[in-house]
Coordinates of C-alpha atoms and ligand atoms in Angstrom, one line a residue:
M260 CA 102.7 101.5 68.5
I261 CA 103.2 100.2 72.0
K262 CA 106.5 98.6 72.8
D263 CA 106.7 96.0 75.6
L264 CA 109.7 95.5 77.8
N265 CA 111.4 92.5 79.3
P266 CA 111.2 93.7 82.9
S267 CA 113.8 91.5 84.6
S268 CA 116.5 92.5 82.3
E269 CA 115.4 96.1 81.5
Y270 CA 114.2 97.2 84.9
K271 CA 116.9 95.8 87.1
H272 CA 118.9 98.7 88.6
S273 CA 116.7 101.3 87.0
K274 CA 113.6 103.0 88.3
S275 CA 110.1 103.3 87.0
F276 CA 108.7 106.6 85.7
F277 CA 106.5 106.7 88.8
Q278 CA 109.4 106.6 91.2
I279 CA 110.7 110.1 91.8
A280 CA 113.8 108.9 93.6
Y281 CA 115.8 105.7 93.9
S282 CA 114.4 103.7 96.8
T283 CA 114.7 100.3 98.3
M284 CA 112.3 97.4 98.7
Q285 CA 113.7 95.3 101.5
W286 CA 111.8 93.4 104.2
T287 CA 111.8 95.6 107.3
K288 CA 110.8 95.0 110.9
T289 CA 109.8 98.6 111.7
P290 CA 106.1 99.1 112.5
I291 CA 104.0 98.7 109.3
P292 CA 102.6 102.1 108.3
I293 CA 99.1 101.0 107.6
A294 CA 96.3 99.4 109.7
T295 CA 96.4 95.7 109.1
T296 CA 93.0 94.9 110.4
N297 CA 90.9 95.4 107.3
Q298 CA 91.0 94.2 103.8
I299 CA 93.7 91.7 104.1
I300 CA 94.6 89.2 101.5
S301 CA 96.4 86.2 102.9
D302 CA 98.0 83.1 101.3
E303 CA 100.6 80.4 101.9
V304 CA 103.6 81.2 99.7
R305 CA 107.3 80.6 99.6
L306 CA 109.8 83.4 99.9
I307 CA 113.5 83.4 99.1
N308 CA 115.8 85.1 101.5
Q309 CA 119.0 86.9 100.7
Q310 CA 121.0 83.7 101.2
G311 CA 118.8 82.0 98.6
V312 CA 117.0 79.8 101.1
V313 CA 113.3 79.2 100.3
R314 CA 110.9 79.5 103.3
S315 CA 107.2 78.9 103.6
K316 CA 105.3 81.9 104.9
T317 CA 101.7 83.1 105.3
L318 CA 102.0 86.2 103.2
K319 CA 99.5 89.0 103.7
S320 CA 98.7 92.2 101.8
V321 CA 96.9 95.4 102.6
E322 CA 96.9 97.8 99.7
N323 CA 100.5 98.3 98.7
Y324 CA 102.1 96.5 101.6
L325 CA 103.1 92.8 101.7
F326 CA 103.9 91.4 105.2
Y327 CA 104.3 88.2 107.2
E328 CA 105.0 87.2 110.8
T329 CA 108.4 85.9 111.7
K330 CA 108.9 83.0 114.0
Q331 CA 109.6 85.5 116.8
G332 CA 106.1 87.1 116.2
K333 CA 107.5 90.2 114.6
T334 CA 106.0 91.6 111.4
K335 CA 108.2 92.1 108.4
W336 CA 106.9 94.2 105.5
I337 CA 107.7 95.7 102.1
D338 CA 106.1 98.6 100.2
I339 CA 105.5 97.4 96.6
E340 CA 103.9 100.6 95.2
N341 CA 105.3 101.3 91.8
A342 CA 107.5 98.2 91.8
I343 CA 107.8 96.5 88.4
I344 CA 106.0 93.1 88.5
E345 CA 106.4 90.1 86.4
V346 CA 105.2 86.5 86.5
F347 CA 107.9 83.8 86.1
Y348 CA 108.2 80.1 86.3
H349 CA 110.7 78.0 88.2
S350 CA 111.2 74.4 87.3
K351 CA 111.3 73.3 91.0
F352 CA 109.1 75.8 92.7
G353 CA 106.5 76.5 90.0
S354 CA 104.9 79.9 89.3
G355 CA 106.1 83.0 91.0
L356 CA 106.0 86.7 91.0
R357 CA 109.0 88.9 90.7
L358 CA 108.9 92.4 92.1
I359 CA 111.7 94.8 91.0
R360 CA 112.6 98.2 92.4
C361 CA 115.9 99.7 91.6
F362 CA 118.5 97.5 93.2
D363 CA 116.1 95.2 95.0
V364 CA 114.3 92.1 93.7
V365 CA 111.8 90.1 95.7
E366 CA 110.6 86.7 94.4
I367 CA 107.6 85.0 95.7
F368 CA 106.5 81.5 94.7
C369 CA 102.8 81.6 94.9
D370 CA 99.4 81.4 93.1
A371 CA 100.9 84.0 90.8
K372 CA 97.7 84.6 88.8
S373 CA 95.7 85.4 91.9
W374 CA 98.3 87.6 93.5
L375 CA 99.0 89.5 90.3
G376 CA 95.2 90.2 90.0
Y377 CA 95.4 91.8 93.4
L378 CA 98.8 93.6 93.2
K379 CA 98.4 94.9 89.7
R380 CA 96.7 98.1 90.9
F381 CA 99.8 99.1 92.9
T382 CA 102.6 97.8 90.7
I383 CA 103.7 98.3 87.1
Q384 CA 103.7 95.7 84.4
C385 CA 105.5 95.7 81.1
E386 CA 103.6 93.6 78.7
F387 CA 100.6 95.6 77.6
N388 CA 100.3 93.9 74.2
A389 CA 100.1 90.5 75.7
T390 CA 96.8 91.4 77.3
Y391 CA 95.2 94.2 75.3
L392 CA 94.4 95.1 71.7
T393 CA 94.4 98.9 71.1
K394 CA 91.5 100.2 69.1
K395 CA 90.4 103.7 68.0
K396 CA 91.5 106.9 69.6
I397 CA 88.7 108.4 71.7
G398 CA 90.3 111.5 73.2
K399 CA 93.3 113.7 73.8
G400 CA 94.3 115.0 77.2
Q401 CA 96.9 117.5 78.3
F402 CA 99.6 114.8 78.4
S403 CA 97.9 111.7 77.2
D404 CA 96.3 110.1 74.1
V405 CA 93.2 108.1 75.0
Y406 CA 92.2 104.9 73.2
K407 CA 89.6 102.3 73.5
C408 CA 91.1 98.9 74.0
I409 CA 89.9 95.3 74.3
N410 CA 91.2 92.8 76.8
K411 CA 92.1 89.7 74.8
Y412 CA 91.0 87.4 77.6
D413 CA 87.7 88.8 78.8
G414 CA 86.7 90.5 75.6
N415 CA 85.6 93.7 77.5
E416 CA 86.3 97.2 76.4
Y417 CA 88.5 99.5 78.5
A418 CA 90.0 103.0 78.1
V419 CA 93.7 103.3 77.9
K420 CA 95.6 106.5 78.5
I421 CA 99.0 106.5 76.9
Y422 CA 101.5 109.1 78.2
N423 CA 104.7 109.8 76.3
K424 CA 107.4 110.2 78.9
Q425 CA 109.1 112.8 76.8
S426 CA 106.2 115.2 77.1
F427 CA 106.8 115.5 80.9
I428 CA 109.4 118.3 80.7
Y429 CA 108.9 119.5 84.3
E430 CA 109.4 117.3 87.3
T431 CA 106.2 118.9 88.9
D432 CA 104.1 117.4 86.1
R433 CA 105.6 113.9 86.6
A434 CA 105.0 114.3 90.4
A435 CA 101.4 115.4 89.7
L436 CA 100.8 112.3 87.6
Q437 CA 102.3 110.1 90.3
K438 CA 100.1 111.7 93.0
R439 CA 96.9 111.4 91.1
T440 CA 97.7 107.8 90.2
S441 CA 98.5 107.1 93.8
V442 CA 95.1 108.5 94.8
H443 CA 93.1 106.9 92.0
R444 CA 94.5 103.3 92.5
R445 CA 93.2 103.4 96.1
L446 CA 89.6 104.2 95.1
Q447 CA 87.8 100.9 94.5
S448 CA 84.2 101.9 94.7
E449 CA 81.1 102.4 92.5
F450 CA 81.7 106.1 93.2
A451 CA 84.9 106.4 91.3
L452 CA 86.1 105.5 87.7
K453 CA 87.7 102.1 88.0
F454 CA 91.5 102.0 87.9
Y455 CA 92.7 98.7 86.6
E456 CA 96.4 98.6 85.9
I457 CA 99.5 100.3 84.7
F458 CA 102.1 99.3 82.1
E459 CA 105.3 101.0 81.3
N460 CA 107.9 100.7 78.6
S461 CA 111.0 102.8 77.7
E462 CA 108.9 105.5 76.0
Q463 CA 105.4 105.3 77.4
V464 CA 103.3 105.0 80.5
I465 CA 100.0 103.2 79.9
I466 CA 97.1 103.3 82.3
V467 CA 94.1 101.1 81.9
L468 CA 90.8 102.6 83.1
E469 CA 87.1 101.9 83.0
L470 CA 85.6 103.1 79.8
I471 CA 83.2 106.0 80.4
N472 CA 80.0 105.2 78.5
G473 CA 77.4 107.5 79.9
G474 CA 79.0 110.9 79.3
S475 CA 79.7 113.6 81.9
L476 CA 77.4 115.6 84.2
M477 CA 78.3 118.6 82.1
D478 CA 76.8 117.0 79.0
Y479 CA 73.8 116.0 81.0
I480 CA 73.3 119.6 82.3
A481 CA 73.7 120.9 78.8
R482 CA 71.0 118.6 77.5
N483 CA 68.5 119.4 80.3
N484 CA 69.5 123.0 81.1
C485 CA 67.4 123.5 84.2
F486 CA 66.1 120.9 86.7
H487 CA 63.2 120.4 89.0
E488 CA 64.1 120.4 92.7
D489 CA 63.4 116.6 93.1
Q490 CA 65.7 115.8 90.1
A491 CA 68.4 118.1 91.5
A492 CA 68.1 116.5 94.9
K493 CA 68.7 113.0 93.4
I494 CA 71.8 114.2 91.5
I495 CA 73.2 116.1 94.5
F496 CA 72.5 113.2 96.9
R497 CA 74.5 110.8 94.7
L498 CA 77.2 113.5 94.4
V499 CA 77.3 113.9 98.2
K500 CA 77.7 110.1 98.5
T501 CA 80.7 110.1 96.1
I502 CA 82.4 112.9 98.0
S503 CA 81.6 111.3 101.4
Y504 CA 83.3 108.1 100.1
L505 CA 86.4 110.1 99.1
H506 CA 86.5 111.9 102.4
S507 CA 86.2 108.6 104.3
K508 CA 89.4 107.5 102.5
N509 CA 91.0 110.8 103.7
I510 CA 91.1 112.2 100.2
I511 CA 90.1 115.7 99.1
H512 CA 89.0 116.1 95.5
R513 CA 89.6 119.9 95.2
D514 CA 88.3 120.1 91.6
L515 CA 84.7 119.1 91.8
K516 CA 82.8 120.4 88.7
P517 CA 80.4 118.9 86.3
E518 CA 83.0 117.8 83.7
N519 CA 84.8 115.7 86.4
V520 CA 81.6 113.8 87.2
G521 CA 80.3 111.1 84.8
F522 CA 77.6 108.5 84.3
R523 CA 78.1 104.8 83.9
I524 CA 74.8 104.6 82.1
L525 CA 73.6 107.6 80.1
D526 CA 71.3 109.9 82.2
N527 CA 71.1 107.3 85.0
V528 CA 71.7 109.3 88.1
E529 CA 72.2 106.2 90.2
T530 CA 75.3 105.5 88.2
L531 CA 76.9 108.9 88.7
F532 CA 80.6 108.7 89.7
L533 CA 83.8 110.7 89.8
I534 CA 85.9 110.4 86.7
K535 CA 88.9 112.7 87.2
F536 CA 91.3 113.1 90.2
Q537 CA 93.7 115.5 88.7
L538 CA 94.0 117.7 91.8
A539 CA 93.0 115.1 94.5
D540 CA 95.3 114.6 97.4
F541 CA 95.5 112.8 100.7
Y542 CA 94.6 115.2 103.5
D543 CA 97.2 115.7 106.2
P544 CA 96.0 117.8 109.1
E545 CA 99.6 118.6 109.9
I546 CA 100.1 120.5 106.7
N547 CA 99.0 124.1 106.3
Y548 CA 97.4 124.3 102.9
D549 CA 97.2 128.1 102.8
Q550 CA 99.7 128.5 100.0
V551 CA 98.0 125.8 97.9
Y552 CA 96.0 127.3 95.1
Y553 CA 94.0 124.7 93.2
G554 CA 90.7 124.3 91.3
A555 CA 88.6 126.1 88.8
H556 CA 87.7 129.7 89.5
G557 CA 83.9 129.8 89.8
F558 CA 83.8 126.4 91.6
V559 CA 86.4 126.7 94.3
A560 CA 85.7 127.6 97.9
P561 CA 86.6 131.2 99.1
E562 CA 89.4 130.0 101.4
I563 CA 91.3 128.7 98.4
L564 CA 91.1 132.1 96.6
L565 CA 92.0 133.9 99.9
H566 CA 95.0 131.6 100.5
Q567 CA 93.6 130.4 103.8
N568 CA 94.0 126.9 105.2
Q569 CA 91.7 124.4 103.5
D570 CA 90.3 120.9 104.2
F571 CA 87.6 118.6 103.1
K572 CA 85.0 121.3 103.2
V573 CA 86.3 122.8 99.9
D574 CA 84.5 120.0 98.2
V575 CA 81.2 120.8 99.9
F576 CA 81.3 124.3 98.6
S577 CA 81.7 123.0 95.1
I578 CA 78.7 120.8 95.6
G579 CA 76.8 124.1 96.4
V580 CA 78.0 125.6 93.1
I581 CA 76.8 122.5 91.2
L582 CA 73.4 122.6 92.9
Y583 CA 73.1 126.3 92.0
I584 CA 73.8 125.5 88.3
L585 CA 71.2 122.7 88.3
M586 CA 68.6 125.0 89.7
T587 CA 69.3 128.1 87.7
G588 CA 71.1 127.0 84.6
K589 CA 74.0 129.4 85.4
S590 CA 77.0 129.4 87.7
S591 CA 76.8 131.2 91.1
F592 CA 80.0 132.9 90.0
D593 CA 79.6 133.3 86.3
D594 CA 81.6 135.8 84.3
T595 CA 79.7 138.8 85.7
R596 CA 80.1 137.7 89.3
L597 CA 83.5 135.9 89.3
Q598 CA 84.8 138.5 91.8
Q599 CA 82.2 137.4 94.3
N600 CA 83.7 133.9 94.4
G601 CA 86.4 135.0 96.9
E602 CA 83.8 136.5 99.2
G603 CA 81.4 133.6 98.8
D604 CA 78.7 136.2 98.1
I605 CA 75.9 134.3 96.4
D606 CA 72.9 135.8 94.6
F607 CA 70.0 133.7 95.9
S608 CA 67.3 135.8 94.1
S609 CA 66.9 133.5 91.1
I610 CA 66.8 130.3 93.2
N611 CA 63.5 128.5 93.5
L612 CA 63.9 125.9 96.2
S613 CA 61.9 124.6 99.1
P614 CA 62.9 125.8 102.6
L615 CA 64.8 122.5 103.1
G616 CA 66.6 122.8 99.8
L617 CA 67.5 126.3 100.5
D618 CA 68.8 125.3 103.9
F619 CA 71.0 122.7 102.3
L620 CA 72.3 125.2 99.7
T621 CA 73.1 127.9 102.3
G622 CA 74.8 125.3 104.5
T623 CA 77.1 124.2 101.7
F624 CA 77.7 127.8 100.6
Q625 CA 78.9 129.2 103.9
P626 CA 82.0 131.3 103.1
N627 CA 83.4 130.4 106.5
P628 CA 84.4 126.7 106.4
E629 CA 83.9 126.4 110.1
E630 CA 80.2 127.2 109.5
R631 CA 79.9 125.1 106.4
Y632 CA 78.4 121.6 106.4
T633 CA 80.7 118.6 106.4
S634 CA 80.0 116.0 103.7
H635 CA 78.6 113.8 106.5
Q636 CA 76.1 116.5 107.5
C637 CA 75.1 116.9 103.9
L638 CA 74.5 113.2 103.6
N639 CA 72.1 113.2 106.5
H640 CA 70.3 116.5 105.6
Q641 CA 66.6 116.4 105.7
W642 CA 66.4 117.6 102.1
F643 CA 67.3 114.0 101.1
I644 CA 64.6 112.4 103.2
Q645 CA 63.0 110.9 100.1
E646 CA 66.3 109.4 98.8
Q647 CA 67.1 108.2 102.3
L648 CA 63.7 106.6 102.7
A649 CA 63.9 104.9 99.3
K650 CA 67.3 103.4 100.3
L651 CA 65.9 102.2 103.6
Q652 CA 63.0 100.6 101.9
Q653 CA 65.3 98.8 99.5
A654 CA 67.4 97.6 102.3
Q655 CA 64.4 96.3 104.3
M656 CA 63.1 94.4 101.3
K657 CA 66.5 92.7 100.9
K658 CA 67.0 92.0 104.6
P659 CA 64.9 88.8 105.2
I660 CA 66.8 87.1 102.3
L661 CA 70.2 88.4 103.2
F662 CA 70.4 87.5 106.8
Q663 CA 67.8 85.0 107.9
N664 CA 70.1 83.8 110.6
Q665 CA 71.3 86.5 113.0
Q666 CA 74.3 84.4 114.0
I667 CA 75.5 84.4 110.5
A668 CA 75.0 88.1 110.3
R669 CA 77.2 88.6 113.4
R670 CA 79.9 86.3 112.0
I671 CA 79.9 88.1 108.7
K672 CA 80.3 91.5 110.5
Q673 CA 83.2 90.2 112.5
S674 CA 85.0 88.6 109.5
K675 CA 87.8 90.8 108.2
T676 CA 90.6 88.8 106.8
L677 CA 90.2 87.7 103.2
T678 CA 92.1 84.7 102.1
F679 CA 92.8 83.9 98.4
S680 CA 90.0 81.9 97.1
T681 CA 90.2 78.9 94.8
S682 CA 88.7 81.1 92.1
S683 CA 90.9 83.6 90.6
P684 CA 90.2 87.4 90.8
R685 CA 89.0 87.2 87.3
S686 CA 86.0 85.2 88.3
P687 CA 82.9 85.6 86.2
L688 CA 81.6 88.0 88.8
S689 CA 84.2 90.6 88.1
I690 CA 83.0 91.3 84.6
Q691 CA 84.8 94.6 84.6
S692 CA 88.0 93.3 85.9
P693 CA 90.5 92.7 83.1
R694 CA 91.6 89.1 82.7
Y695 CA 95.1 87.7 82.5
P696 CA 96.5 85.2 80.2
D697 CA 96.7 81.8 81.9
L698 CA 100.2 80.7 82.9
E699 CA 101.7 78.4 80.4
Q700 CA 100.0 75.1 80.2
N701 CA 103.1 73.2 81.1
Q702 CA 103.8 75.4 84.1
K703 CA 102.1 73.3 86.7
S704 CA 103.1 74.6 90.0
P705 CA 103.5 72.1 92.8
L706 CA 102.8 75.0 95.1
K707 CA 99.4 75.9 93.7
L708 CA 97.1 75.8 96.7
T709 CA 94.1 74.7 94.8
Q710 CA 92.9 74.0 91.4
Y711 CA 90.7 76.7 89.8
N712 CA 87.8 74.4 89.6
T713 CA 85.3 76.4 91.7
E714 CA 85.5 79.4 89.4
K715 CA 83.0 77.7 87.2
S716 CA 80.8 76.9 90.1
I717 CA 79.6 80.4 90.8
G718 CA 77.8 83.1 88.8
P719 CA 75.0 82.8 86.4
S720 CA 76.3 79.8 84.5
V721 CA 76.8 77.7 87.6
H722 CA 76.4 73.9 87.2
N723 CA 74.6 71.9 89.8
K724 CA 77.2 69.3 90.1
D725 CA 79.9 71.9 90.8
I726 CA 78.0 73.1 93.8
T727 CA 77.4 69.7 95.2
N728 CA 81.1 69.0 95.0
N729 CA 82.1 72.0 97.1
Q730 CA 81.3 72.6 100.7
E731 CA 82.5 76.2 100.4
V732 CA 82.6 78.5 97.5
Q733 CA 84.6 81.6 97.6
T734 CA 85.2 84.3 95.1
Q735 CA 86.4 87.9 95.0
I736 CA 84.5 90.9 94.0
H737 CA 86.9 93.6 92.8
D738 CA 84.8 96.6 93.0
N739 CA 82.7 97.9 95.8
N740 CA 79.4 97.2 94.1
Q741 CA 79.3 94.6 96.8
N742 CA 75.7 94.5 97.7
Q743 CA 74.6 94.4 94.1
E744 CA 77.1 91.7 93.2
Y745 CA 76.6 89.9 96.5
N746 CA 72.8 89.7 95.8
N747 CA 73.3 88.6 92.3
L748 CA 75.7 85.9 93.3
K749 CA 73.6 84.9 96.3
A750 CA 70.5 84.6 94.1
S751 CA 72.5 82.4 91.7
I752 CA 73.9 80.2 94.4
Y753 CA 70.5 79.9 96.0
S754 CA 68.7 78.9 92.8
Q755 CA 71.3 76.3 92.0
A756 CA 71.8 74.9 95.4
R757 CA 68.1 74.5 96.0
L758 CA 68.1 71.9 93.2
S759 CA 71.3 70.2 94.1
I760 CA 72.6 70.2 97.7
K761 CA 72.5 67.1 99.7
K762 CA 73.2 68.7 103.1
T763 CA 73.7 72.1 104.7
Q764 CA 76.4 74.0 102.8
S765 CA 78.3 77.1 103.5
F766 CA 79.3 79.7 100.9
V767 CA 81.6 82.6 101.4
I768 CA 81.2 85.5 99.1
K769 CA 84.2 87.8 99.4
S770 CA 85.1 91.3 98.3
N771 CA 88.1 93.5 98.9
S772 CA 86.7 94.8 102.1
S773 CA 84.3 92.2 103.5
A774 CA 83.4 88.6 103.4
K775 CA 79.8 87.6 103.6
Q776 CA 78.8 84.1 104.5
L777 CA 75.7 82.4 103.2
N778 CA 74.5 79.2 104.6
I779 CA 72.0 77.2 102.7
V780 CA 70.2 74.7 104.8
K781 CA 68.8 71.5 103.2
S782 CA 65.6 70.7 105.0
K783 CA 64.4 67.2 105.3
Q784 CA 61.4 67.8 103.2
K785 CA 62.4 70.3 100.6
L786 CA 64.3 73.5 100.5
Ligands
ATP814 N1 88.0 106.5 80.9 C1 87.7 107.1 79.7 N2 86.7 106.7 79.0 C2 86.3 107.3 77.8 N3 86.9 108.4 77.4 C3 87.9 108.9 78.1 C4 88.3 108.3 79.3 N4 89.3 109.1 79.8 C5 89.5 110.1 79.0 N5 88.7 110.0 77.9 C6 88.6 110.9 76.8 O1 89.8 111.6 76.6 C7 89.8 113.0 76.8 C8 91.0 113.5 77.5 O2 91.1 112.8 78.8 P1 91.3 113.7 80.1 O3 90.2 114.8 80.1 O4 91.2 112.8 81.2 O5 92.7 114.3 79.9 P2 93.4 115.3 80.8 O6 92.6 115.8 81.9 O7 94.0 116.4 80.0 O8 94.5 114.5 81.5 P3 95.9 113.9 81.2 O9 96.9 114.7 81.9 O10 95.8 112.5 81.7 O11 96.2 113.9 79.7 C9 88.5 113.2 77.6 O12 87.9 114.4 77.3 C10 87.6 112.0 77.1 O13 87.0 112.4 75.8

């Protein structure tokens, strides 16, 4: 059903479905268009220049940018978003990654498996069948057929959306898919459906996503109909957190409604997350959005219907609509009151909320966006005092274990650059991160920085002898469930190290956005 391509032959001098126009991918010295202080991946690699000369470089990556410093101290970078990517092997230089965009090809000899694991979110691969087995159909979208699939290497289930290129008749539809992909691949958090990778062949575009197992908020509302105020506050608090996360990434959702919100675990409010980003966009204050008409009537903010300028606060209004539904079992602008949506005229008579709850609701429902709460104000609203206290208590309980040593805590806060670890991104920690086939057995790269031996030495199945052999253990956590994963890993390392270490050891637990260091001190008596 799904045809794979041979990228180096079939994609040379052509462009991916995700590229609207032909564009170049050449190393440039102009200022790099992204802050390079956070979330950097860094590794020693070899690059080939246009004359075919191989040079050693410290290659770094932030999101879709690869960059390195020249001998003159200048930064050279390329944008690899939507480039075709393939792993190849060179008899002299070992494993490498080839990036192809139109007429440009960039080859990098590196720890290909690790780099591919990081770059796959931003690039396009061609061999879906090598990694996944497609199972039963689970849905049909406007443009896509949705299947369950299994990753052959980690055995986990994923959802795969298959788009037939032919069904995109209008350029605007293709641009819309490109935009939402661009937004979604940048969201790496517990608050958003996980976006794993994209494949493309001559007929199809294939997007691998997290499988939604817990249904949608719409199903949840339908099952419960009406909610108590404390239940509603829990749901809304989590929703506010998801939207605050989006806004912190400079993204507006613009289509917040119960069917676009899901649960990782059925009915578990703590696992609520955003599952669709059809109308989401990067917010640009320079743009006047008054002609942009988006969203579902009955959920959108009045300024959208009135063709006035809009910003992040359109999402806050939609949170108000969802709260109204939770408390009354009906929309604030149902069929009989749809007209009132434009005026933001709410009927509060059937709402039964405490004064704080009512204050929150009226603050989100302000027709004038200037007077409406921001998502940040929502997050800090007194109505959520219970939820905020609960989080604070959890954090305090964890604190003594997390940071016994204040110096370590300071160092961890300062640490920003992430280097590739000896363990691959498909470490046992990233159980939801699809695995990749190992490179051919005989492809032993002389350039491989390290062996993958520490991958086994972390996680629940850690062996004592592995830990004693390593002064420093590093891994990567692909999603932003960092604290949870960090705690699990830390507990595992602690329990193993207590039995085995001979002297003080340092462990670095890394994620996409932070690195946390954990020192385990072997006391003279016992740990
Ligand atoms: N990640 C997923 N996990 C489980 N089921 C999914 C997932 N994504 C989609 N589905 C199923 O497929 C159906 C259609 O998908 P979706 O609603 O995203 O399509 P759409 O909004 O019309 O978008 P598209 O333009 O991508 O086709 C959904 O109603 C749902 O049943």
